[in-house]
């Protein structure tokens, strides 16, 4: 079974530039999550999708961050404009719904550096 | 909002010593999960605890869920160098959260051979 795919793996941009990250979840996983992990901290949920609908985006800085999952499969996360404090690893995770397990499967992440 | 505290932040042990990390939630939980993140890697699921007072074992790892379902612990017996990494607890409040997890800040484990 293929895992969660993310690209790019690394990105360096200057502040005020824009950047986009892509995620392809495990096939059949209806729930998709985007997390921000700042160095030395635990992952922080940014947005959660159930199929192509947003379930929770309460911690998404909506003035600069946006995300979509148009066909209920792939998802993109965008930052525009980026700030220095956005430097972090952006993790995508997916989950199979309709089971007793809440296990999330994480992708390798995109390491963003904002200079 | 929900807060999840994890202690200690760091733990350095000699190979063969035991290790324990503790997780406390400000609210009663539906379930709690534990993840391991190797240096430079991504979080990998270890286990899920659901029932009050539940204890689960995976080889040298023992996981416990408190009676009040507000705290949990992970204990590793006789650590090995392969246990190096950051251990996170992740709390699920249940309800309509659709499996939303709130992660603790993690415990970084280093094992000296």
Coordinates of C-alpha atoms in Angstrom, one line a residue:
Chain A
X1 CA 0.0 0.0 0.0
X2 CA 1.4 3.4 -1.0
X3 CA 1.8 5.9 1.7
X4 CA 0.9 9.6 1.8
X5 CA 2.8 11.5 -0.8
X6 CA 3.9 15.1 -0.4
X7 CA 5.8 17.5 -2.6
X8 CA 8.0 19.4 -2.6
X9 CA 10.1 17.9 0.2
X10 CA 12.0 21.2 0.7
X11 CA 11.3 24.8 -0.2
X12 CA 13.2 28.0 0.5
X13 CA 11.4 31.3 -0.2
X14 CA 11.8 34.9 0.8
X15 CA 9.3 36.6 3.1
X16 CA 6.2 38.0 1.3
X17 CA 6.5 35.4 -1.5
X18 CA 3.9 32.7 -2.0
X19 CA 4.3 28.9 -1.8
X20 CA 2.1 25.9 -2.4
X21 CA 2.3 22.4 -1.0
X22 CA 0.7 19.3 -2.5
X23 CA -0.6 16.1 -0.8
X24 CA -1.9 12.8 -2.1
X25 CA -3.4 10.7 0.7
X26 CA -3.6 7.0 0.9
X27 CA -6.2 5.7 -1.6
X28 CA -9.7 5.5 0.0
X29 CA -8.9 7.7 3.0
X30 CA -11.7 10.2 3.2
X31 CA -10.2 12.3 6.0
X32 CA -7.2 14.5 5.3
X33 CA -5.3 16.8 7.6
X34 CA -2.7 19.5 7.2
X35 CA -0.4 20.1 10.2
X36 CA 2.3 22.7 10.9
X37 CA 5.3 21.4 12.9
X38 CA 7.6 24.1 14.2
X39 CA 11.0 22.8 15.3
X40 CA 10.9 21.3 18.8
X41 CA 7.1 21.3 19.0
X42 CA 4.3 18.8 18.3
X43 CA 2.3 18.9 15.1
X44 CA -0.4 21.6 15.2
X45 CA -3.6 21.0 13.1
X46 CA -4.2 23.7 10.5
X47 CA -7.2 22.2 8.6
X48 CA -9.1 19.0 8.4
X49 CA -11.1 17.8 5.4
X50 CA -13.8 15.1 5.2
X51 CA -13.9 14.2 1.5
X52 CA -13.9 17.7 -0.1
X53 CA -15.6 19.5 2.8
X54 CA -13.8 21.4 5.6
X55 CA -14.5 20.0 9.0
X56 CA -12.2 22.1 11.1
X57 CA -10.1 25.1 10.1
X58 CA -10.2 27.0 13.4
X59 CA -6.4 27.2 13.7
X60 CA -5.7 28.2 10.1
X61 CA -4.4 31.8 9.7
X62 CA -7.0 32.6 7.0
X63 CA -5.5 35.9 6.1
X64 CA -2.5 34.2 4.6
X65 CA -3.2 30.4 4.5
X66 CA -5.7 28.6 2.2
X67 CA -6.3 25.0 1.4
X68 CA -8.5 23.0 -0.9
X69 CA -9.4 19.5 -1.7
X70 CA -11.6 19.9 -4.8
X71 CA -12.2 16.3 -5.8
X72 CA -12.0 14.7 -2.4
X73 CA -8.6 13.2 -3.1
X74 CA -5.5 15.4 -3.5
X75 CA -5.1 18.6 -1.5
X76 CA -3.0 21.8 -1.8
X77 CA -2.0 24.2 1.0
X78 CA -1.0 27.7 0.1
X79 CA 0.7 30.5 2.0
X80 CA 0.5 34.0 0.6
X81 CA 2.4 36.1 1.6
X82 CA 4.8 34.1 3.7
X83 CA 6.3 35.4 7.0
X84 CA 9.4 34.4 8.8
X85 CA 7.4 32.6 11.5
X86 CA 5.9 30.3 8.8
X87 CA 9.3 28.4 8.7
X88 CA 8.3 24.9 9.7
X89 CA 7.6 21.4 8.4
X90 CA 4.1 21.0 6.8
X91 CA 2.8 17.6 7.3
X92 CA -0.1 16.0 5.5
X93 CA -1.9 13.0 7.1
X94 CA -4.9 10.9 6.1
X95 CA -7.2 8.5 7.9
X96 CA -9.6 5.8 6.9
X97 CA -13.0 6.7 8.3
X98 CA -15.8 4.2 9.3
X99 CA -13.4 2.2 11.5
X100 CA -12.8 2.1 15.2
X101 CA -9.2 3.3 14.8
X102 CA -8.4 7.0 14.6
X103 CA -4.9 6.2 13.4
X104 CA -3.5 8.9 11.1
X105 CA -0.9 8.2 8.4
X106 CA 1.6 10.9 7.9
X107 CA 3.5 11.9 4.8
X108 CA 7.2 12.8 4.8
X109 CA 6.4 16.5 5.1
X110 CA 7.6 19.7 3.3
X111 CA 10.3 21.6 5.1
X112 CA 9.7 25.3 4.5
X113 CA 12.3 27.9 5.2
X114 CA 11.3 31.6 4.9
X115 CA 14.3 34.0 4.7
Chain B
X1 CA -9.4 25.0 23.8
X2 CA -8.0 21.6 24.7
X3 CA -4.5 21.5 26.1
X4 CA -2.2 18.5 26.2
X5 CA 0.9 18.6 28.4
X6 CA 3.7 16.1 28.1
X7 CA 6.6 15.6 30.4
X8 CA 9.5 15.4 30.5
X9 CA 10.6 17.4 27.5
X10 CA 13.9 15.6 27.2
X11 CA 15.2 12.3 28.6
X12 CA 18.7 11.0 28.3
X13 CA 19.3 7.4 29.3
X14 CA 21.9 4.7 29.1
X15 CA 21.1 1.8 26.9
X16 CA 19.3 -0.8 29.0
X17 CA 17.7 1.8 31.3
X18 CA 13.9 2.3 31.4
X19 CA 12.1 5.3 30.1
X20 CA 8.7 6.8 30.9
X21 CA 6.8 9.8 29.4
X22 CA 3.6 11.2 30.7
X23 CA 0.7 13.0 29.0
X24 CA -2.0 15.0 30.7
X25 CA -5.1 16.5 29.2
X26 CA -7.2 19.4 30.5
X27 CA -10.4 17.6 29.4
X28 CA -11.7 14.1 29.4
X29 CA -10.8 12.3 26.2
X30 CA -12.5 9.9 23.9
X31 CA -9.2 8.2 23.1
X32 CA -5.5 8.9 23.1
X33 CA -2.9 7.9 20.6
X34 CA 0.9 7.7 20.8
X35 CA 3.2 8.4 17.9
X36 CA 7.0 8.1 17.4
X37 CA 9.0 10.5 15.2
X38 CA 12.6 9.6 14.4
X39 CA 15.0 12.4 13.8
X40 CA 14.3 13.9 10.4
X41 CA 11.2 11.7 10.0
X42 CA 7.5 12.0 10.3
X43 CA 5.2 10.8 13.1
X44 CA 4.4 7.1 13.0
X45 CA 1.4 5.6 14.8
X46 CA 2.2 3.3 17.8
X47 CA -1.1 2.7 19.5
X48 CA -4.5 3.9 20.4
X49 CA -6.1 3.6 23.9
X50 CA -9.8 3.9 24.3
X51 CA -11.0 2.4 27.5
X52 CA -10.7 3.8 31.0
X53 CA -7.7 2.2 32.8
X54 CA -6.6 0.4 29.6
X55 CA -3.1 -1.1 29.5
X56 CA -1.6 -2.3 26.2
X57 CA 1.8 -3.8 25.6
X58 CA 4.0 -4.0 22.5
X59 CA 7.1 -5.9 23.2
X60 CA 9.1 -3.6 25.5
X61 CA 6.6 -0.7 25.3
X62 CA 3.7 -0.4 27.8
X63 CA 0.9 2.1 27.3
X64 CA -1.6 3.1 30.0
X65 CA -4.8 5.2 29.9
X66 CA -5.9 6.8 33.2
X67 CA -9.1 5.9 34.9
X68 CA -10.5 9.4 34.4
X69 CA -9.4 9.3 30.7
X70 CA -7.4 12.5 31.2
X71 CA -3.9 11.1 31.3
X72 CA -1.7 8.5 29.8
X73 CA 1.8 7.2 29.9
X74 CA 4.3 5.3 27.8
X75 CA 7.0 3.1 29.4
X76 CA 9.9 1.5 27.6
X77 CA 11.7 -1.3 29.4
X78 CA 15.4 -1.7 28.7
X79 CA 15.9 0.9 26.1
X80 CA 17.8 0.3 22.9
X81 CA 19.5 2.7 20.5
X82 CA 16.7 2.0 18.1
X83 CA 14.3 3.7 20.6
X84 CA 15.8 7.1 19.9
X85 CA 13.3 9.7 18.7
X86 CA 10.5 12.0 19.9
X87 CA 7.4 10.4 21.4
X88 CA 4.1 12.3 21.1
X89 CA 0.8 11.7 22.7
X90 CA -2.2 12.9 20.7
X91 CA -5.5 13.4 22.3
X92 CA -8.9 13.0 20.7
X93 CA -11.8 14.7 22.4
X94 CA -14.5 12.7 20.5
X95 CA -17.9 14.1 19.7
X96 CA -18.1 15.6 16.2
X97 CA -14.3 16.2 16.0
X98 CA -14.0 13.6 13.2
X99 CA -10.8 12.2 14.7
X100 CA -9.2 15.6 15.3
X101 CA -6.0 15.2 17.3
X102 CA -4.3 17.6 19.7
X103 CA -0.6 16.7 20.0
X104 CA 1.5 17.2 23.1
X105 CA 4.9 18.9 22.7
X106 CA 6.7 15.5 22.8
X107 CA 9.4 13.9 24.8
X108 CA 12.8 13.7 23.1
X109 CA 14.6 10.4 24.0
X110 CA 18.3 9.9 23.5
X111 CA 19.9 6.6 24.3
X112 CA 23.6 6.4 25.0
X113 CA 25.2 3.0 24.0

